[in-house]
Amino acid sequence: MREIVVTGGGTGIGYACAAAFVAQGDRVTITGRREHVLKEAAERLGGPDRVDFVAFNAANPVAVGEALVRLPGRVDVLVNNAGGNTNLDRATAGDDLMDVAESWWANLNANLMSAVLVTSALIPRMADQGRIVTIGSIAARGTGSGSYGAAKAAVEAWTADLAAELGPRGITANVVSPGLVVDTGFFRGRLTEEGVRRRVEGTRNGRAGTPEDVAQTVRFVSSPEARHLTGQVVHVNGGAYLGR
């Protein structure tokens, strides 16, 4: 039985990833900032015999360090899913430079530093032949989204270095990069029907993605069969962006 850690595992893509691992017999620890959300998710996923939960802020180095005592002593797969576009939680930044800086720091912390900190903390516990998967975004490939897209682009660059660092131990590091995914709280209820239509028109298969689409890709990238796949960005977007 493998030990899996999924950050941001209480909802959306993270929850779907946790469910995919549980379904194949792995033991999963989900993390996030909201303990009540994690507790309810863990119960739905199978309860304490299959799923544990640890509440902490993955972007806070002190919180990550304090959480280590509650995280598994051995980790076979780490899925860095915590993040989101923090600009959707803020008023539009004006011309004040401090507002601009704080807006950018927020997205970099939520999407890049959360992955860097949790991964750095757990590398000593990663089993040889382990897997690290970080959730990216189509926004990293020039589709906009300002500081959010920049943070996800930084995730790709960091992952390339991580793959080189951990490759001698047989540990792979990859990015799974979704396009539009519905049935999550990502857009905070701000995505209109027109917004969905416009994004779907840009796909080759004529539909939006689902959390399960992303989770099944994460499951494969995390499998023993994917041992020669590392340092890559795997795009899950219905062809809205062609990785060629």
Coordinates of N, CA and C in Angstrom, one line a residue:
M1 N 0.8 -1.2 0.0 CA 0.0 0.0 0.0 C 0.9 1.2 0.0
R2 N 0.7 2.1 -1.0 CA 1.5 3.3 -1.1 C 0.9 4.4 -0.2
E3 N 1.8 5.3 0.3 CA 1.4 6.5 1.1 C 1.3 7.7 0.2
I4 N 0.2 8.3 0.1 CA 0.0 9.4 -0.8 C -0.4 10.7 0.0
V5 N 0.2 11.8 -0.4 CA -0.1 13.1 0.3 C -0.7 14.0 -0.9
V6 N -1.9 14.6 -0.6 CA -2.5 15.5 -1.6 C -2.8 16.8 -0.9
T7 N -2.1 17.9 -1.3 CA -2.4 19.2 -0.7 C -3.6 19.7 -1.4
G8 N -4.4 20.5 -0.6 CA -5.6 21.0 -1.2 C -6.6 19.9 -1.5
G9 N -6.6 18.9 -0.7 CA -7.3 17.6 -1.0 C -8.8 17.6 -0.6
G10 N -9.3 18.7 0.0 CA -10.6 18.6 0.5 C -11.7 18.9 -0.5
T11 N -11.4 19.5 -1.6 CA -12.4 19.9 -2.6 C -11.8 19.7 -4.0
G12 N -12.7 19.8 -5.0 CA -12.3 20.0 -6.4 C -11.3 18.9 -6.9
I13 N -10.3 19.4 -7.7 CA -9.3 18.5 -8.3 C -8.6 17.7 -7.2
G14 N -8.2 18.3 -6.1 CA -7.5 17.6 -5.0 C -8.3 16.4 -4.5
Y15 N -9.6 16.7 -4.3 CA -10.5 15.6 -3.8 C -10.6 14.5 -4.8
A16 N -10.7 14.9 -6.1 CA -10.8 13.8 -7.1 C -9.5 13.0 -7.2
C17 N -8.4 13.7 -7.0 CA -7.1 12.9 -7.0 C -7.1 11.9 -5.8
A18 N -7.5 12.4 -4.6 CA -7.5 11.5 -3.5 C -8.4 10.4 -3.7
A19 N -9.6 10.6 -4.3 CA -10.5 9.5 -4.6 C -10.0 8.5 -5.5
A20 N -9.2 9.0 -6.5 CA -8.6 8.0 -7.5 C -7.6 7.1 -6.8
F21 N -6.8 7.7 -5.9 CA -5.8 6.9 -5.2 C -6.5 5.9 -4.2
V22 N -7.5 6.3 -3.5 CA -8.2 5.5 -2.6 C -8.8 4.3 -3.4
A23 N -9.3 4.6 -4.6 CA -10.0 3.5 -5.4 C -9.0 2.4 -5.8
Q24 N -7.7 2.8 -5.9 CA -6.8 1.7 -6.3 C -6.0 1.1 -5.1
G25 N -6.5 1.4 -3.9 CA -6.0 0.8 -2.7 C -4.9 1.5 -1.9
D26 N -4.6 2.7 -2.3 CA -3.6 3.5 -1.6 C -4.1 4.1 -0.3
R27 N -3.2 4.4 0.6 CA -3.6 5.2 1.8 C -3.3 6.7 1.5
V28 N -4.2 7.6 1.8 CA -4.1 9.0 1.4 C -4.2 9.9 2.6
T29 N -3.3 10.9 2.6 CA -3.4 12.0 3.6 C -3.8 13.3 2.8
I30 N -4.9 13.9 3.1 CA -5.3 15.1 2.4 C -5.0 16.3 3.4
T31 N -4.5 17.4 2.8 CA -4.2 18.6 3.6 C -5.0 19.8 3.0
G32 N -5.1 20.8 3.8 CA -5.7 22.1 3.4 C -5.8 23.0 4.6
R33 N -6.4 24.2 4.4 CA -6.4 25.1 5.5 C -7.7 25.0 6.4
R34 N -8.7 24.4 5.9 CA -10.0 24.3 6.6 C -10.2 22.9 7.1
E35 N -10.1 22.8 8.4 CA -10.2 21.5 9.1 C -11.5 20.8 8.9
H36 N -12.6 21.6 9.0 CA -13.9 20.9 8.8 C -14.2 20.4 7.4
V37 N -13.6 21.1 6.4 CA -13.8 20.6 5.0 C -13.0 19.3 4.9
L38 N -11.8 19.3 5.4 CA -10.9 18.1 5.3 C -11.6 16.9 6.0
K39 N -12.1 17.2 7.2 CA -12.7 16.1 8.0 C -13.9 15.5 7.2
E40 N -14.8 16.3 6.7 CA -15.9 15.8 5.9 C -15.4 15.0 4.7
A41 N -14.4 15.6 4.0 CA -13.9 14.9 2.8 C -13.3 13.5 3.1
A42 N -12.5 13.5 4.2 CA -11.9 12.2 4.6 C -13.0 11.2 4.9
E43 N -14.1 11.6 5.6 CA -15.1 10.6 5.9 C -15.8 10.1 4.6
R44 N -16.0 11.0 3.6 CA -16.6 10.6 2.4 C -15.7 9.6 1.6
L45 N -14.4 9.8 1.7 CA -13.4 9.1 1.0 C -13.2 7.7 1.6
G46 N -13.6 7.4 2.8 CA -13.4 6.1 3.3 C -13.1 6.1 4.8
G47 N -13.0 7.2 5.4 CA -12.8 7.2 6.9 C -11.3 7.0 7.3
P48 N -11.0 6.9 8.6 CA -9.7 6.9 9.1 C -8.9 5.7 8.7
D49 N -9.5 4.6 8.3 CA -8.7 3.4 7.9 C -8.1 3.6 6.5
R50 N -8.6 4.6 5.7 CA -8.1 4.8 4.4 C -7.5 6.2 4.2
V51 N -8.1 7.2 4.9 CA -7.8 8.6 4.6 C -7.5 9.3 5.9
D52 N -6.4 10.0 6.0 CA -6.1 10.9 7.1 C -6.2 12.3 6.6
F53 N -6.3 13.3 7.5 CA -6.3 14.7 7.1 C -5.5 15.5 8.1
V54 N -4.8 16.5 7.6 CA -3.9 17.4 8.4 C -4.2 18.9 7.9
A55 N -4.7 19.7 8.8 CA -5.0 21.1 8.4 C -3.8 22.0 8.7
F56 N -3.3 22.7 7.6 CA -2.3 23.7 7.8 C -2.2 24.5 6.5
N57 N -1.6 25.7 6.6 CA -1.4 26.6 5.4 C -0.1 26.2 4.7
A58 N -0.2 25.6 3.5 CA 1.0 25.1 2.8 C 1.9 26.2 2.4
A59 N 1.5 27.4 2.3 CA 2.3 28.6 1.9 C 3.0 29.2 3.1
N60 N 2.8 28.7 4.3 CA 3.5 29.3 5.5 C 4.6 28.3 6.0
P61 N 5.8 28.7 5.9 CA 6.9 27.8 6.3 C 6.8 27.3 7.7
V62 N 6.4 28.1 8.6 CA 6.3 27.7 10.0 C 5.2 26.6 10.1
A63 N 4.1 26.9 9.5 CA 2.9 25.9 9.5 C 3.3 24.6 8.9
V64 N 4.1 24.6 7.8 CA 4.5 23.4 7.2 C 5.4 22.6 8.1
G65 N 6.4 23.3 8.7 CA 7.3 22.6 9.7 C 6.5 22.0 10.8
E66 N 5.5 22.7 11.4 CA 4.8 22.2 12.5 C 3.9 21.0 12.1
A67 N 3.5 20.9 10.8 CA 2.6 19.9 10.4 C 3.4 18.6 10.1
L68 N 4.7 18.6 10.0 CA 5.4 17.4 9.7 C 5.2 16.3 10.6
V69 N 5.0 16.5 11.9 CA 4.8 15.5 12.9 C 3.6 14.7 12.6
R70 N 2.6 15.3 11.9 CA 1.3 14.6 11.6 C 1.3 14.0 10.2
L71 N 2.3 14.3 9.4 CA 2.3 13.7 8.0 C 3.0 12.4 8.0
P72 N 2.8 11.6 7.0 CA 3.3 10.2 7.0 C 4.9 10.2 7.0
G73 N 5.4 9.2 7.7 CA 6.9 9.1 7.8 C 7.5 8.7 6.5
R74 N 6.8 8.0 5.6 CA 7.2 7.7 4.3 C 6.2 8.2 3.3
V75 N 6.6 8.8 2.2 CA 5.7 9.3 1.2 C 6.1 8.7 -0.1
D76 N 5.2 8.0 -0.8 CA 5.4 7.5 -2.1 C 5.0 8.4 -3.2
V77 N 3.9 9.2 -3.0 CA 3.5 10.1 -4.0 C 3.0 11.4 -3.3
L78 N 3.5 12.5 -3.8 CA 3.1 13.8 -3.3 C 2.4 14.6 -4.5
V79 N 1.2 15.0 -4.3 CA 0.5 15.8 -5.2 C 0.3 17.2 -4.7
N80 N 1.0 18.1 -5.3 CA 0.9 19.5 -4.9 C -0.3 20.2 -5.7
N81 N -1.4 20.2 -5.0 CA -2.6 20.7 -5.7 C -3.1 22.1 -5.0
A82 N -2.6 22.4 -3.8 CA -3.0 23.6 -3.2 C -2.7 24.8 -4.0
G83 N -3.6 25.8 -4.0 CA -3.4 27.0 -4.8 C -4.7 27.6 -5.3
G84 N -4.6 28.3 -6.4 CA -5.8 29.0 -6.9 C -5.4 30.4 -7.2
N85 N -6.3 31.1 -8.0 CA -6.0 32.5 -8.4 C -6.5 33.4 -7.2
T86 N -5.5 33.9 -6.5 CA -5.9 34.7 -5.3 C -6.4 36.1 -5.7
N87 N -6.2 36.5 -7.0 CA -6.8 37.7 -7.4 C -8.3 37.7 -7.4
L88 N -8.9 36.5 -7.5 CA -10.3 36.4 -7.4 C -10.9 36.7 -6.0
D89 N -10.0 36.7 -5.0 CA -10.4 37.0 -3.6 C -10.1 38.4 -3.2
R90 N -9.5 39.2 -4.1 CA -9.1 40.6 -3.8 C -9.8 41.6 -4.6
A91 N -9.8 42.8 -4.1 CA -10.3 43.9 -5.0 C -9.2 44.2 -6.0
T92 N -9.6 44.7 -7.1 CA -8.6 45.0 -8.2 C -7.5 45.9 -7.7
A93 N -6.3 45.5 -7.9 CA -5.2 46.4 -7.5 C -5.1 47.6 -8.3
G94 N -4.9 48.7 -7.7 CA -4.8 50.0 -8.3 C -3.3 50.3 -8.7
D95 N -3.0 51.6 -8.7 CA -1.6 52.0 -9.1 C -0.7 52.0 -7.9
D96 N -1.2 51.8 -6.7 CA -0.3 51.8 -5.6 C 0.6 50.6 -5.6
L97 N 1.9 50.8 -5.6 CA 2.9 49.8 -5.7 C 2.8 48.7 -4.7
M98 N 2.4 49.1 -3.5 CA 2.3 48.1 -2.4 C 1.1 47.1 -2.7
D99 N 0.0 47.7 -3.3 CA -1.1 46.8 -3.7 C -0.7 45.9 -4.8
V100 N 0.1 46.4 -5.7 CA 0.6 45.5 -6.8 C 1.4 44.4 -6.3
A101 N 2.4 44.8 -5.4 CA 3.3 43.8 -4.9 C 2.5 42.7 -4.1
E102 N 1.6 43.1 -3.2 CA 0.9 42.2 -2.4 C 0.0 41.2 -3.3
S103 N -0.5 41.8 -4.4 CA -1.3 40.9 -5.3 C -0.4 39.8 -5.9
W104 N 0.8 40.2 -6.3 CA 1.7 39.2 -6.9 C 2.2 38.3 -5.9
W105 N 2.6 38.8 -4.7 CA 3.1 37.9 -3.7 C 2.0 36.8 -3.3
A106 N 0.8 37.2 -3.3 CA -0.3 36.3 -2.9 C -0.4 35.1 -3.8
N107 N -0.3 35.4 -5.1 CA -0.4 34.3 -6.1 C 0.9 33.5 -6.1
L108 N 2.0 34.1 -6.0 CA 3.2 33.3 -5.9 C 3.3 32.4 -4.7
N109 N 2.8 33.0 -3.5 CA 2.8 32.2 -2.3 C 1.8 31.0 -2.4
A110 N 0.6 31.3 -2.9 CA -0.4 30.2 -3.0 C 0.0 29.1 -4.0
N111 N 0.6 29.5 -5.1 CA 0.7 28.5 -6.2 C 2.2 27.9 -6.3
L112 N 3.1 28.8 -6.1 CA 4.5 28.3 -6.2 C 5.1 27.9 -4.8
M113 N 5.1 28.8 -3.9 CA 5.7 28.6 -2.6 C 5.1 27.4 -1.8
S114 N 3.8 27.3 -2.0 CA 3.1 26.2 -1.3 C 3.7 24.8 -1.7
A115 N 3.9 24.7 -3.1 CA 4.5 23.5 -3.6 C 5.9 23.3 -3.2
V116 N 6.7 24.4 -3.3 CA 8.1 24.4 -2.9 C 8.3 24.0 -1.5
L117 N 7.5 24.6 -0.6 CA 7.7 24.4 0.9 C 7.3 22.9 1.2
V118 N 6.2 22.5 0.8 CA 5.7 21.1 1.2 C 6.7 20.1 0.6
T119 N 7.1 20.3 -0.7 CA 8.0 19.3 -1.3 C 9.3 19.3 -0.6
S120 N 9.9 20.5 -0.3 CA 11.1 20.5 0.4 C 11.1 19.9 1.8
A121 N 10.0 20.0 2.4 CA 9.8 19.4 3.8 C 9.7 17.9 3.7
L122 N 9.1 17.4 2.5 CA 8.9 15.9 2.4 C 9.9 15.2 1.6
I123 N 10.8 15.9 1.0 CA 11.8 15.2 0.2 C 12.6 14.1 1.0
P124 N 13.0 14.5 2.3 CA 13.7 13.4 3.1 C 12.8 12.2 3.3
R125 N 11.5 12.3 3.2 CA 10.6 11.2 3.5 C 10.2 10.5 2.2
M126 N 10.6 11.0 1.0 CA 10.2 10.4 -0.2 C 10.9 9.1 -0.4
A127 N 10.1 8.1 -0.8 CA 10.7 6.8 -1.1 C 11.4 6.9 -2.4
D128 N 12.4 6.1 -2.6 CA 13.0 5.9 -3.9 C 12.0 5.4 -4.9
Q129 N 12.1 5.9 -6.1 CA 11.0 5.6 -7.1 C 9.7 6.3 -6.9
G130 N 9.8 7.3 -6.0 CA 8.5 8.1 -5.7 C 8.1 9.0 -6.8
R131 N 7.0 9.6 -6.6 CA 6.4 10.5 -7.6 C 6.0 11.9 -7.0
I132 N 6.3 12.9 -7.6 CA 5.9 14.3 -7.2 C 5.2 14.9 -8.4
V133 N 3.9 15.2 -8.2 CA 3.1 15.8 -9.3 C 2.5 17.2 -8.8
T134 N 2.7 18.2 -9.5 CA 2.2 19.5 -9.2 C 1.2 20.0 -10.2
I135 N 0.1 20.5 -9.7 CA -1.0 20.9 -10.6 C -0.6 22.3 -11.1
G136 N -0.5 22.4 -12.5 CA -0.2 23.7 -13.1 C -1.5 24.3 -13.7
S137 N -1.3 25.0 -14.8 CA -2.5 25.6 -15.4 C -2.2 26.0 -16.8
I138 N -3.2 26.0 -17.7 CA -3.1 26.5 -19.1 C -2.7 28.0 -19.0
A139 N -3.0 28.6 -17.9 CA -2.6 30.1 -17.8 C -1.1 30.3 -17.9
A140 N -0.3 29.3 -17.6 CA 1.1 29.4 -17.7 C 1.6 29.6 -19.1
R141 N 0.8 29.2 -20.1 CA 1.2 29.2 -21.5 C 0.6 30.4 -22.3
G142 N 0.6 31.6 -21.6 CA 0.3 32.8 -22.4 C -1.2 33.0 -22.6
T143 N -2.1 32.4 -21.8 CA -3.5 32.7 -21.9 C -4.0 33.8 -21.0
G144 N -3.0 34.4 -20.3 CA -3.4 35.5 -19.5 C -3.4 35.2 -18.0
S145 N -4.2 35.9 -17.2 CA -4.3 35.7 -15.8 C -3.2 36.3 -15.0
G146 N -2.4 37.1 -15.6 CA -1.4 37.9 -14.8 C -0.5 37.2 -13.9
S147 N -0.6 37.5 -12.6 CA 0.3 36.9 -11.6 C 0.0 35.5 -11.4
Y148 N -1.3 35.0 -11.6 CA -1.6 33.6 -11.5 C -0.9 32.8 -12.6
G149 N -1.0 33.3 -13.8 CA -0.3 32.6 -14.9 C 1.2 32.6 -14.7
A150 N 1.8 33.7 -14.2 CA 3.2 33.8 -13.9 C 3.6 32.8 -12.8
A151 N 2.8 32.6 -11.8 CA 3.1 31.7 -10.7 C 3.1 30.3 -11.2
K152 N 2.2 29.9 -12.1 CA 2.1 28.6 -12.6 C 3.3 28.3 -13.6
A153 N 3.7 29.4 -14.4 CA 4.9 29.2 -15.2 C 6.1 28.9 -14.4
A154 N 6.2 29.6 -13.2 CA 7.3 29.4 -12.3 C 7.3 27.9 -11.8
V155 N 6.1 27.4 -11.6 CA 6.0 26.0 -11.1 C 6.7 25.1 -12.2
E156 N 6.5 25.3 -13.5 CA 7.0 24.5 -14.5 C 8.6 24.6 -14.5
A157 N 9.1 25.8 -14.3 CA 10.6 25.9 -14.2 C 11.2 25.2 -13.0
W158 N 10.5 25.4 -11.9 CA 11.0 24.7 -10.6 C 10.9 23.2 -10.8
T159 N 9.9 22.7 -11.4 CA 9.7 21.2 -11.6 C 10.8 20.6 -12.4
A160 N 11.3 21.4 -13.4 CA 12.4 20.9 -14.2 C 13.6 20.7 -13.4
D161 N 13.9 21.6 -12.5 CA 15.1 21.5 -11.6 C 14.9 20.3 -10.6
L162 N 13.6 20.2 -10.1 CA 13.3 19.1 -9.2 C 13.6 17.8 -9.8
A163 N 13.2 17.6 -11.1 CA 13.3 16.3 -11.7 C 14.8 16.0 -11.8
A164 N 15.7 17.0 -12.1 CA 17.1 16.7 -12.2 C 17.7 16.4 -10.8
E165 N 17.2 17.1 -9.8 CA 17.7 16.8 -8.5 C 17.4 15.5 -7.9
L166 N 16.2 15.0 -8.2 CA 15.7 13.7 -7.6 C 15.8 12.5 -8.6
G167 N 16.2 12.8 -9.8 CA 16.2 11.7 -10.8 C 17.1 10.6 -10.4
P168 N 18.3 10.8 -9.8 CA 19.2 9.7 -9.4 C 18.5 8.7 -8.4
R169 N 17.5 9.2 -7.7 CA 16.8 8.3 -6.8 C 15.6 7.6 -7.4
G170 N 15.4 7.8 -8.7 CA 14.3 7.3 -9.4 C 13.0 8.0 -9.1
I171 N 13.1 9.2 -8.5 CA 11.9 10.0 -8.2 C 11.6 10.9 -9.4
T172 N 10.3 10.8 -9.8 CA 10.0 11.7 -11.0 C 9.2 12.9 -10.4
A173 N 9.3 14.0 -11.2 CA 8.6 15.3 -10.9 C 8.0 15.8 -12.2
N174 N 6.7 16.0 -12.2 CA 6.0 16.4 -13.4 C 4.9 17.4 -13.0
V175 N 4.5 18.2 -14.0 CA 3.3 19.1 -13.8 C 2.2 18.5 -14.7
V176 N 1.0 18.4 -14.1 CA -0.2 18.2 -14.8 C -1.0 19.5 -14.9
S177 N -1.2 19.9 -16.1 CA -1.7 21.3 -16.4 C -3.1 21.3 -17.0
P178 N -4.1 21.6 -16.2 CA -5.5 21.6 -16.7 C -5.8 22.9 -17.5
G179 N -6.8 22.8 -18.4 CA -7.4 23.9 -18.9 C -8.7 24.2 -18.1
L180 N -9.8 24.6 -18.8 CA -11.0 24.9 -18.1 C -11.5 23.6 -17.4
V181 N -11.7 23.6 -16.1 CA -12.3 22.5 -15.3 C -13.5 23.1 -14.6
V182 N -14.7 22.4 -14.9 CA -15.9 22.8 -14.2 C -16.1 22.0 -12.9
D183 N -17.1 22.3 -12.1 CA -17.4 21.6 -10.9 C -16.3 21.7 -9.8
T184 N -15.7 22.9 -9.8 CA -14.8 23.2 -8.7 C -15.1 24.7 -8.3
G185 N -14.5 25.1 -7.2 CA -14.8 26.4 -6.7 C -13.8 27.4 -7.2
F186 N -13.0 27.1 -8.2 CA -11.9 27.9 -8.7 C -12.3 29.3 -9.0
F187 N -13.4 29.5 -9.7 CA -13.8 30.8 -10.2 C -14.7 31.6 -9.2
R188 N -14.9 31.0 -8.1 CA -15.7 31.7 -7.0 C -17.0 32.2 -7.5
G189 N -17.6 31.4 -8.4 CA -19.0 31.7 -9.0 C -19.0 32.8 -10.0
R190 N -17.8 33.3 -10.5 CA -17.7 34.4 -11.4 C -17.7 34.0 -12.8
L191 N -17.6 32.7 -13.1 CA -17.5 32.3 -14.5 C -18.9 32.2 -15.1
T192 N -19.2 33.0 -16.2 CA -20.5 33.1 -16.8 C -20.6 32.0 -17.8
E193 N -21.9 31.8 -18.3 CA -22.1 30.8 -19.3 C -21.4 31.2 -20.6
E194 N -21.3 32.5 -20.9 CA -20.5 33.0 -22.0 C -19.0 32.6 -21.9
G195 N -18.5 32.8 -20.6 CA -17.1 32.4 -20.4 C -16.8 31.0 -20.6
V196 N -17.8 30.1 -20.2 CA -17.6 28.7 -20.4 C -17.7 28.4 -21.9
R197 N -18.7 29.0 -22.6 CA -18.8 28.7 -24.1 C -17.6 29.1 -24.8
R198 N -17.0 30.3 -24.5 CA -15.8 30.8 -25.2 C -14.6 29.8 -25.0
R199 N -14.5 29.4 -23.8 CA -13.4 28.5 -23.5 C -13.5 27.1 -24.2
V200 N -14.8 26.6 -24.1 CA -15.0 25.3 -24.8 C -14.8 25.4 -26.3
E201 N -15.2 26.5 -26.9 CA -14.9 26.6 -28.3 C -13.5 26.5 -28.7
G202 N -12.6 26.8 -27.7 CA -11.2 26.7 -28.0 C -10.6 25.3 -27.9
T203 N -11.4 24.3 -27.5 CA -11.0 22.9 -27.4 C -11.1 22.2 -28.7
R204 N -10.5 21.0 -28.8 CA -10.7 20.1 -29.9 C -11.8 19.1 -29.7
N205 N -12.2 18.9 -28.5 CA -13.2 17.8 -28.2 C -14.5 18.4 -27.8
G206 N -14.6 19.8 -27.7 CA -15.9 20.4 -27.6 C -16.5 20.3 -26.2
R207 N -15.7 20.2 -25.2 CA -16.3 20.1 -23.8 C -15.3 20.7 -22.8
A208 N -15.8 21.0 -21.6 CA -15.0 21.4 -20.5 C -14.4 20.2 -19.8
G209 N -13.4 20.4 -19.1 CA -12.8 19.3 -18.3 C -13.5 19.1 -17.0
T210 N -13.3 18.0 -16.4 CA -13.8 17.7 -15.0 C -12.7 17.4 -14.1
P211 N -12.9 17.5 -12.8 CA -11.9 17.1 -11.8 C -11.3 15.7 -12.1
E212 N -12.2 14.8 -12.5 CA -11.8 13.4 -12.7 C -10.9 13.2 -13.9
D213 N -11.1 14.1 -14.9 CA -10.1 14.0 -16.0 C -8.7 14.3 -15.6
V214 N -8.6 15.3 -14.7 CA -7.3 15.7 -14.2 C -6.8 14.6 -13.3
A215 N -7.6 14.1 -12.4 CA -7.2 13.1 -11.4 C -6.7 11.8 -12.1
Q216 N -7.3 11.4 -13.1 CA -6.9 10.2 -13.8 C -5.5 10.4 -14.5
T217 N -5.3 11.6 -14.9 CA -3.9 11.9 -15.5 C -2.9 11.9 -14.4
V218 N -3.2 12.5 -13.2 CA -2.3 12.5 -12.1 C -2.1 11.0 -11.6
R219 N -3.1 10.2 -11.6 CA -2.9 8.8 -11.2 C -1.9 8.1 -12.1
F220 N -2.1 8.3 -13.4 CA -1.1 7.6 -14.3 C 0.3 8.2 -14.1
V221 N 0.5 9.5 -14.1 CA 1.8 10.1 -13.9 C 2.4 9.6 -12.6
S222 N 1.6 9.2 -11.6 CA 2.1 8.8 -10.4 C 2.3 7.3 -10.3
S223 N 2.0 6.6 -11.4 CA 2.1 5.1 -11.4 C 3.5 4.6 -11.6
P224 N 3.8 3.3 -11.2 CA 5.1 2.7 -11.5 C 5.4 2.7 -13.0
E225 N 4.3 2.6 -13.8 CA 4.5 2.5 -15.3 C 5.0 3.8 -15.9
A226 N 4.9 4.9 -15.1 CA 5.4 6.2 -15.6 C 6.8 6.6 -15.2
R227 N 7.6 5.5 -15.0 CA 8.9 5.8 -14.4 C 9.9 6.5 -15.2
H228 N 9.6 6.6 -16.6 CA 10.5 7.3 -17.5 C 9.9 8.7 -17.9
L229 N 8.9 9.1 -17.2 CA 8.2 10.4 -17.5 C 8.6 11.3 -16.4
T230 N 9.5 12.3 -16.7 CA 9.8 13.2 -15.6 C 10.3 14.5 -16.2
G231 N 10.1 15.6 -15.5 CA 10.4 17.0 -15.9 C 9.5 17.5 -17.0
Q232 N 8.3 16.9 -17.1 CA 7.4 17.2 -18.2 C 6.2 18.0 -17.7
V233 N 5.5 18.7 -18.7 CA 4.2 19.3 -18.4 C 3.2 18.5 -19.2
V234 N 2.3 17.9 -18.6 CA 1.2 17.1 -19.2 C 0.0 17.9 -19.3
H235 N -0.5 18.3 -20.5 CA -1.6 19.2 -20.7 C -2.9 18.4 -20.7
V236 N -3.9 18.8 -19.9 CA -5.2 18.2 -19.8 C -6.2 19.3 -20.1
N237 N -6.4 19.6 -21.4 CA -7.3 20.7 -21.7 C -8.1 20.5 -23.0
G238 N -8.3 19.3 -23.4 CA -9.1 19.0 -24.6 C -8.6 19.6 -25.9
G239 N -7.3 19.9 -25.9 CA -6.6 20.5 -27.1 C -6.7 22.0 -27.1
A240 N -7.2 22.7 -26.0 CA -7.2 24.1 -26.1 C -5.8 24.7 -26.2
Y241 N -4.8 24.0 -25.6 CA -3.4 24.4 -25.8 C -2.7 23.1 -26.3
L242 N -2.0 23.2 -27.4 CA -1.3 22.0 -27.9 C 0.2 22.1 -27.5
G243 N 0.6 21.1 -26.7 CA 1.9 21.1 -26.2 C 2.9 20.5 -27.2
R244 N 3.2 21.3 -28.2 CA 4.1 20.8 -29.3 C 5.1 21.9 -29.6

